[in-house]
Coordinates of C-alpha atoms and ligand atoms in Angstrom, one line a residue:
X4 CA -55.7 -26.7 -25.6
X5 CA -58.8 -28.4 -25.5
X6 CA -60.8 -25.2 -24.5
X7 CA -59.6 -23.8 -27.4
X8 CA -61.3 -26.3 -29.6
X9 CA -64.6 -25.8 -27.6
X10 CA -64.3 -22.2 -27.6
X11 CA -63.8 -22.3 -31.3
X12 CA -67.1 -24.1 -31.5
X13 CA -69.2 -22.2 -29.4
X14 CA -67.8 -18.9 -31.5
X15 CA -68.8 -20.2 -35.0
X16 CA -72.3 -21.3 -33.6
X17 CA -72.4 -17.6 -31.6
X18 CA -71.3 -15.9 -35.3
X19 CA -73.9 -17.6 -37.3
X20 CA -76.9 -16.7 -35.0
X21 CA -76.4 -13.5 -34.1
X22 CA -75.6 -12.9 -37.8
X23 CA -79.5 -14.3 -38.6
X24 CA -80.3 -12.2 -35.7
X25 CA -79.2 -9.0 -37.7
X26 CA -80.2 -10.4 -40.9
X27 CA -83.6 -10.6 -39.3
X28 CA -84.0 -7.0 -38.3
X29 CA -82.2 -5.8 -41.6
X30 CA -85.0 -7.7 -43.6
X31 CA -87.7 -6.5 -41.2
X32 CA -87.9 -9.6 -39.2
X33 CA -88.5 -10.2 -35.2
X34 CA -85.7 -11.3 -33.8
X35 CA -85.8 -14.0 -31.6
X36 CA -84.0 -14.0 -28.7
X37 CA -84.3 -17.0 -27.4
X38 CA -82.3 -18.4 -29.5
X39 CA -79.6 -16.2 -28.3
X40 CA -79.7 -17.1 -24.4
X41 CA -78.2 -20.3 -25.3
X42 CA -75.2 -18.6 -26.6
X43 CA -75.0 -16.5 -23.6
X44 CA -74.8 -19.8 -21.4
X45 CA -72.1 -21.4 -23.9
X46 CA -69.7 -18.5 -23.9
X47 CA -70.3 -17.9 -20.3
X48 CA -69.1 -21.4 -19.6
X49 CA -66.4 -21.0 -21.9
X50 CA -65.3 -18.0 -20.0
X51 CA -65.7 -19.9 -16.5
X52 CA -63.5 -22.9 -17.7
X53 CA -60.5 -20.7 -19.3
X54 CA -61.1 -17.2 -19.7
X55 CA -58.4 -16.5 -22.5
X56 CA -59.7 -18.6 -25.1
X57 CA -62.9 -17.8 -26.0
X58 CA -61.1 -14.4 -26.3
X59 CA -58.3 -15.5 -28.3
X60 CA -60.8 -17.2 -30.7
X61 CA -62.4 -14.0 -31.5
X62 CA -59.1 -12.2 -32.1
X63 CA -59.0 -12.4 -36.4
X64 CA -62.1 -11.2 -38.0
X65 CA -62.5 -10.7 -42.1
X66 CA -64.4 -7.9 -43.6
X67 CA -67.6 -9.3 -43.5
X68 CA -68.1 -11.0 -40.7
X69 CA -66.5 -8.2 -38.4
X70 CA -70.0 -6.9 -36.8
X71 CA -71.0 -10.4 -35.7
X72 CA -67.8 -11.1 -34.5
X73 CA -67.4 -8.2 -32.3
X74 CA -71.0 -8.8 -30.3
X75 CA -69.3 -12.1 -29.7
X76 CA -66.2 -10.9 -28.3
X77 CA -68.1 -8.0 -26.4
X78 CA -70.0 -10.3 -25.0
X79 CA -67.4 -12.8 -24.2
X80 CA -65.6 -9.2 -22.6
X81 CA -68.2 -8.5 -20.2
X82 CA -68.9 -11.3 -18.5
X83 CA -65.1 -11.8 -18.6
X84 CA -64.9 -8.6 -16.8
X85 CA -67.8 -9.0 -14.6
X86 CA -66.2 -12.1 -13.5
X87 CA -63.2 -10.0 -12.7
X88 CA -65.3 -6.9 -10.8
X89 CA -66.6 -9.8 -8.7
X90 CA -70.4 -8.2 -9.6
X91 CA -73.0 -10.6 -8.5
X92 CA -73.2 -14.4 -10.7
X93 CA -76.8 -14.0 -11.1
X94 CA -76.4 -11.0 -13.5
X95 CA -73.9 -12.8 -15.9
X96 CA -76.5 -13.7 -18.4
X97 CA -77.8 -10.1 -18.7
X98 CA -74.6 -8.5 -18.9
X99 CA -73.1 -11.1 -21.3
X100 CA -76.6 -10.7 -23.7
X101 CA -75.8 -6.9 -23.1
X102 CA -72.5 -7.1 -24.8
X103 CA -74.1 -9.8 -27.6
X104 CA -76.6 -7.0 -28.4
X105 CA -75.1 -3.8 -27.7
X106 CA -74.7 -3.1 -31.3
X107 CA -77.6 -4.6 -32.9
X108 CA -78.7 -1.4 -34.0
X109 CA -76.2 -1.4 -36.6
X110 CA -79.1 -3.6 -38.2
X111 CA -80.5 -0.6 -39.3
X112 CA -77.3 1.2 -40.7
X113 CA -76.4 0.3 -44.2
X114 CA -73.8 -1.6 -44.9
X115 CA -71.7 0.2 -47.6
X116 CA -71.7 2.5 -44.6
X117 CA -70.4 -0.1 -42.3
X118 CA -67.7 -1.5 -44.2
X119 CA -66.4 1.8 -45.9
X120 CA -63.1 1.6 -46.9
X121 CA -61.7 5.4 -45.8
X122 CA -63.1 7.7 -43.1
X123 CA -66.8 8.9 -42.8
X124 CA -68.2 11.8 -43.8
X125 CA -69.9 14.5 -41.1
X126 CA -73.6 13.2 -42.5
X127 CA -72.1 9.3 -42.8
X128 CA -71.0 9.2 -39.2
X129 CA -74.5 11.2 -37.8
X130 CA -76.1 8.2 -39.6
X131 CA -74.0 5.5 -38.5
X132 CA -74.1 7.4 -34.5
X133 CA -77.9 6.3 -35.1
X134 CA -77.3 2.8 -34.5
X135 CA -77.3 3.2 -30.1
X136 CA -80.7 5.1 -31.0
X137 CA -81.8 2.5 -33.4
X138 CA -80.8 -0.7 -31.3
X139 CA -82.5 0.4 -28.4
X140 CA -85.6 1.8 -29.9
X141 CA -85.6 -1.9 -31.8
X142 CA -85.9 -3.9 -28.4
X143 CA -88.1 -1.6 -26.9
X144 CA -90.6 -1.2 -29.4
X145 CA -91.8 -5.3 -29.6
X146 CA -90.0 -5.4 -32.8
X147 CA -87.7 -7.6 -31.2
X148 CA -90.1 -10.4 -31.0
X149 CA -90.9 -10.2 -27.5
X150 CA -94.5 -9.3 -25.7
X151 CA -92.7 -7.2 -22.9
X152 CA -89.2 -6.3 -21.5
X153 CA -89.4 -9.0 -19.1
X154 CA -86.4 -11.2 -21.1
X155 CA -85.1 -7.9 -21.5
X156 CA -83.1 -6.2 -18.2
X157 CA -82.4 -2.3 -17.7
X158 CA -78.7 -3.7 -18.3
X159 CA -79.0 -4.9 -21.9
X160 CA -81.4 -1.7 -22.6
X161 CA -79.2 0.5 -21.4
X162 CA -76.0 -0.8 -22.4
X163 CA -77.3 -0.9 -26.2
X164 CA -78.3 2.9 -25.4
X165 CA -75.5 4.0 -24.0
X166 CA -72.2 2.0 -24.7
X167 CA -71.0 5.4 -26.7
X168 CA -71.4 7.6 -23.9
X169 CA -67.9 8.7 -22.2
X170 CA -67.0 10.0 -19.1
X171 CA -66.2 13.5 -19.7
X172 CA -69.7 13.9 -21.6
X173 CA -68.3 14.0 -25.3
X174 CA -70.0 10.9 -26.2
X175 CA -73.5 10.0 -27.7
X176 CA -76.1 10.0 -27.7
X177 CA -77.0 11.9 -24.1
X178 CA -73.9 13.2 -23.3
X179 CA -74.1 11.7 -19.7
X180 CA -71.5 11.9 -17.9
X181 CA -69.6 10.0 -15.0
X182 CA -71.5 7.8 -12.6
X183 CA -74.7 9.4 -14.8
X184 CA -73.6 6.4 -17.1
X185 CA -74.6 3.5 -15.3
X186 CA -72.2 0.6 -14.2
X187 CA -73.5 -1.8 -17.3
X188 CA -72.9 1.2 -20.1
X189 CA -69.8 2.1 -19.0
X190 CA -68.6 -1.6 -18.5
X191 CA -69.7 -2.1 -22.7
X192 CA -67.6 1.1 -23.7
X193 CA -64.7 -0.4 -22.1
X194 CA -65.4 -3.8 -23.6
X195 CA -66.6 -2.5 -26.9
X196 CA -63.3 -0.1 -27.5
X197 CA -60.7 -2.7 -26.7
X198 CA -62.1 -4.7 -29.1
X199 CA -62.7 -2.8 -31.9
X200 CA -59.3 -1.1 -31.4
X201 CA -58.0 -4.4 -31.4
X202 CA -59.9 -5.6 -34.8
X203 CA -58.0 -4.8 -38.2
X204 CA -60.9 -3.2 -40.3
X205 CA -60.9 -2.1 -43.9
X206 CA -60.1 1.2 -42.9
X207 CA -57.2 1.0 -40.0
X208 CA -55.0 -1.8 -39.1
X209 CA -55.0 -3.1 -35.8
X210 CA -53.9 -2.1 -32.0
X211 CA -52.0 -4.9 -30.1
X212 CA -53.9 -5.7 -26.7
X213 CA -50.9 -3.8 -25.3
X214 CA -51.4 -0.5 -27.1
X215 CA -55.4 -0.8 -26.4
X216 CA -54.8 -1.2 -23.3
X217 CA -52.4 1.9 -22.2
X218 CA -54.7 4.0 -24.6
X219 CA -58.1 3.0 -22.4
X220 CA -55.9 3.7 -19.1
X221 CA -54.5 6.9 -20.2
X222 CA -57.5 8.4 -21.6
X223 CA -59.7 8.6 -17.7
X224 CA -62.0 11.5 -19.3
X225 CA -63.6 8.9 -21.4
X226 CA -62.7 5.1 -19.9
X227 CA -63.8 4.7 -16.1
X228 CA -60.7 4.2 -14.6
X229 CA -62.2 1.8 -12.1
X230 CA -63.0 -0.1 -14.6
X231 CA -60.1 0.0 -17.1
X232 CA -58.1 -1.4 -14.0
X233 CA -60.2 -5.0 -13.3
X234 CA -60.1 -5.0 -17.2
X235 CA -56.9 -5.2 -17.9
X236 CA -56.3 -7.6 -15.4
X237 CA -58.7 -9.7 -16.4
X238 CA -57.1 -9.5 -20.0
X239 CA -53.8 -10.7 -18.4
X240 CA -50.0 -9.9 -18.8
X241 CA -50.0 -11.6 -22.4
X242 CA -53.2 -11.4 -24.1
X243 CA -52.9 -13.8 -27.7
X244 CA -51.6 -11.7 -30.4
X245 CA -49.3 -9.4 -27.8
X246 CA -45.4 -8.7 -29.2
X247 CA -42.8 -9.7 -26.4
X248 CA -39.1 -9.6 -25.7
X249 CA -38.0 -13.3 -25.3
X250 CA -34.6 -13.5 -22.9
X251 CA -32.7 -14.8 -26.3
X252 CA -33.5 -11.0 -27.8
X253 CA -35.9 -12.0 -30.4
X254 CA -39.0 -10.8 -30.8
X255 CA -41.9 -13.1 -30.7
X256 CA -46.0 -13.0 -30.8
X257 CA -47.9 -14.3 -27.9
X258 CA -50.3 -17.6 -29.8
X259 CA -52.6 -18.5 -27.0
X260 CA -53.6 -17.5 -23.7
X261 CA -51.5 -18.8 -20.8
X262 CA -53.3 -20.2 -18.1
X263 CA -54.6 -18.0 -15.5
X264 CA -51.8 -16.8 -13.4
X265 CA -49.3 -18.1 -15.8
X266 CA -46.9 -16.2 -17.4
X267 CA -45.5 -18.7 -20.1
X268 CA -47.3 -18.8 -23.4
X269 CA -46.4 -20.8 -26.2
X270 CA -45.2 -17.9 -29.0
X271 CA -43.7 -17.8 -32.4
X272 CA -40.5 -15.5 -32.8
X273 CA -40.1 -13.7 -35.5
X274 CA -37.3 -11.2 -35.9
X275 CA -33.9 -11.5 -34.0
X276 CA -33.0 -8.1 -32.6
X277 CA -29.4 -8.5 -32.7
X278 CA -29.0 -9.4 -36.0
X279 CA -32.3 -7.8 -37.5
X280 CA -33.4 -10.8 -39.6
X281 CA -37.0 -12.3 -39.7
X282 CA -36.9 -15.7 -38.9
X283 CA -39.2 -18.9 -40.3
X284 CA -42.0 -19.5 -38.6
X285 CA -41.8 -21.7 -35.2
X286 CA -44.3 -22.0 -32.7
X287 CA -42.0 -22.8 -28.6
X288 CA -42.7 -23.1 -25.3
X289 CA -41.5 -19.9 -23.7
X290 CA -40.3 -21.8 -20.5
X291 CA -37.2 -22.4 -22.5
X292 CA -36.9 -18.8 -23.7
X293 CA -38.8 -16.8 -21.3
X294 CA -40.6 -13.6 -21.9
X295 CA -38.8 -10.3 -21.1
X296 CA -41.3 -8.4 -21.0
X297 CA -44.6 -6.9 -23.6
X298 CA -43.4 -4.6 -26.3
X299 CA -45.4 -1.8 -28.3
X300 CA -45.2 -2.6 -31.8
X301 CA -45.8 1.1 -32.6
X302 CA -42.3 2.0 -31.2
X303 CA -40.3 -0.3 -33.5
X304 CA -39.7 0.4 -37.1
X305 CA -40.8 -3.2 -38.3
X306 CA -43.0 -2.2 -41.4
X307 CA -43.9 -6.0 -42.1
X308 CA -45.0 -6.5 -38.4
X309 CA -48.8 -6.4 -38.8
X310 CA -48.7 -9.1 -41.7
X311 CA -46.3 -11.1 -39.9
X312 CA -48.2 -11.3 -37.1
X313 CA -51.3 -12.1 -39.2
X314 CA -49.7 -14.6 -41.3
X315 CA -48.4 -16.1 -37.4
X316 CA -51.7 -16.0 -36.0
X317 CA -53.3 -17.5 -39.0
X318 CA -50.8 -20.2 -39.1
X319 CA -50.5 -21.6 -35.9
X320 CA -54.9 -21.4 -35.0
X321 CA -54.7 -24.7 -35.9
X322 CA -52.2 -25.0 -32.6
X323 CA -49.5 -27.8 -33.9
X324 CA -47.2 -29.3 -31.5
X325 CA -44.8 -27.5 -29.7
X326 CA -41.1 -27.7 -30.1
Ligands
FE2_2 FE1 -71.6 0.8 -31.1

């Protein structure tokens, strides 16, 4: 798919400037953001052309480059999903530069903190909390390189500010609750939980875009319902990386978004119910075997599923003919 290859481009350029953007602050740098618009415009293209595969590109992310990644994908997300809510074009930029930033407080959280390999302690998570605080503060106080707000909207402020907030109240940093949170900030927590649920870290091994997807529509006290709806249609039937039924009872992993409307990726089976063997690795057109329906990889007792998929998804990026 060509987008794919121009997607793929856009990411690594995205990846390596917002990574000098937090390398900047961490060293005690401005950042610039100008040089971030840019990236705003590219992904927002991207996301106009094909919506899936900017979002498939940002799918596998290693250790270390996990934080950078995700203000991509977040901001790939947003104005994804602000495409899909139908909010006003002229906006795009701001909401997609809210999703690139959101995090950038995590500038001024350590690393070893960041990249722990086991769960936080009380005093390591009221440190790492700090970061909406911290990011906020950092573009308001002219430490972001900027003269006045005026690049910088209410949206990306408040988004950075407020992306942990949840609808019930038990988020941070305010505690706001419902419509309190605005539109933007509420739009981010979405965004930001789908894809960090979605992210194997050092510490927990990935959700499928399934299992993210029922947990943000079943959990209405924290994820905006009204949102979590034109979200998950906007991630589609069979987001990359999904497990499906195929009609010849194998199961198989979703490689690249379908077209819009489309509901016949290419995939790579793996494991053949009826006889319960893993089979080699094959990348088909699911026209000739197509898809039953998504399954939930947490309800099968496959305990080499989350390599396999890995070692599918890492295999086919390169996208190789299909059969
Ligand atoms: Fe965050």
């Amino acid at each position: 798919m060509q987008e794919k290859r121009r997607a793929q481009q856009i990411v690594s350029l995205a990846k390596e400037r917002i990574g000098k953007a937090f390398e900047d602050l961490r060293f005690g740098r401005a950042l610039n953001v100008d040089q971030l618009w840019p990236l705003v415009t590219g992904i927002n293209a991207s996301i106009s052309r094909h919506p899936g595969a900017l979002m498939g590109v940002t799918r596998l992310k290693d250790r270390h480059e996990y934080t950078y990644l995700h203000s991509v994908a977040v901001c790939g997300l947003m104005i994804g999903l602000a495409r899909q809510m139908k909010l006003d074009p002229a906006l795009h930029h701001e909401i997609g530069l809210a999703g690139l930033l959101h995090d950038i407080g995590k500038a001024r959280v350590p690393t070893m903190l960041l990249d722990k390999p086991g769960p936080l302690t009380v005093e390591e998570e009221i440190i790492v909390r700090e970061h909406a605080r911290m990011g906020f503060e950092t573009l308001m106080s002219g430490d972001d390189g900027l003269s006045t707000n005026e690049r910088l909207s209410s949206i990306v402020l408040d988004a950075c500010l407020h992306h942990h907030e949840r609808m019930d109240g038990s988020g941070y940093p305010d505690q706001q609750r419902g419509n309190s949170i605005s539109l933007y900030a509420r739009m981010a927590a979405i965004c930001d939980t789908y894809d960090a649920t979605t992210s194997a870290r050092v510490y927990k091994a990935a959700w499928s875009p399934a299992e993210s997807l029922e947990y943000l529509a079943n959990n209405p006290g924290q994820y905006d319902p009204e949102i979590v709806a034109p979200f998950s249609a906007m991630i589609g039937i069979f987001p990359v990386g999904s497990m499906v039924r195929l009609t010849s009872n194998r199961l198989a992993i979703v490689l690249e978004a379908s077209e819009p409307d489309e509901l016949m990726p290419p995939v790579s089976p793996f494991y053949c119910i009826d006889s319960k063997q893993l089979l080699s690795l094959r990348r088909i057109d699911s026209t000739i075997d197509p898809i039953v329906g998504i399954e939930i990889p947490s309800r099968w007792n496959l305990p080499f599923f989350w390599q396999t998929r890995a070692t599918i998804l890492a295999h086919f990026d390169g996208s190789p003919p299909i059969e």
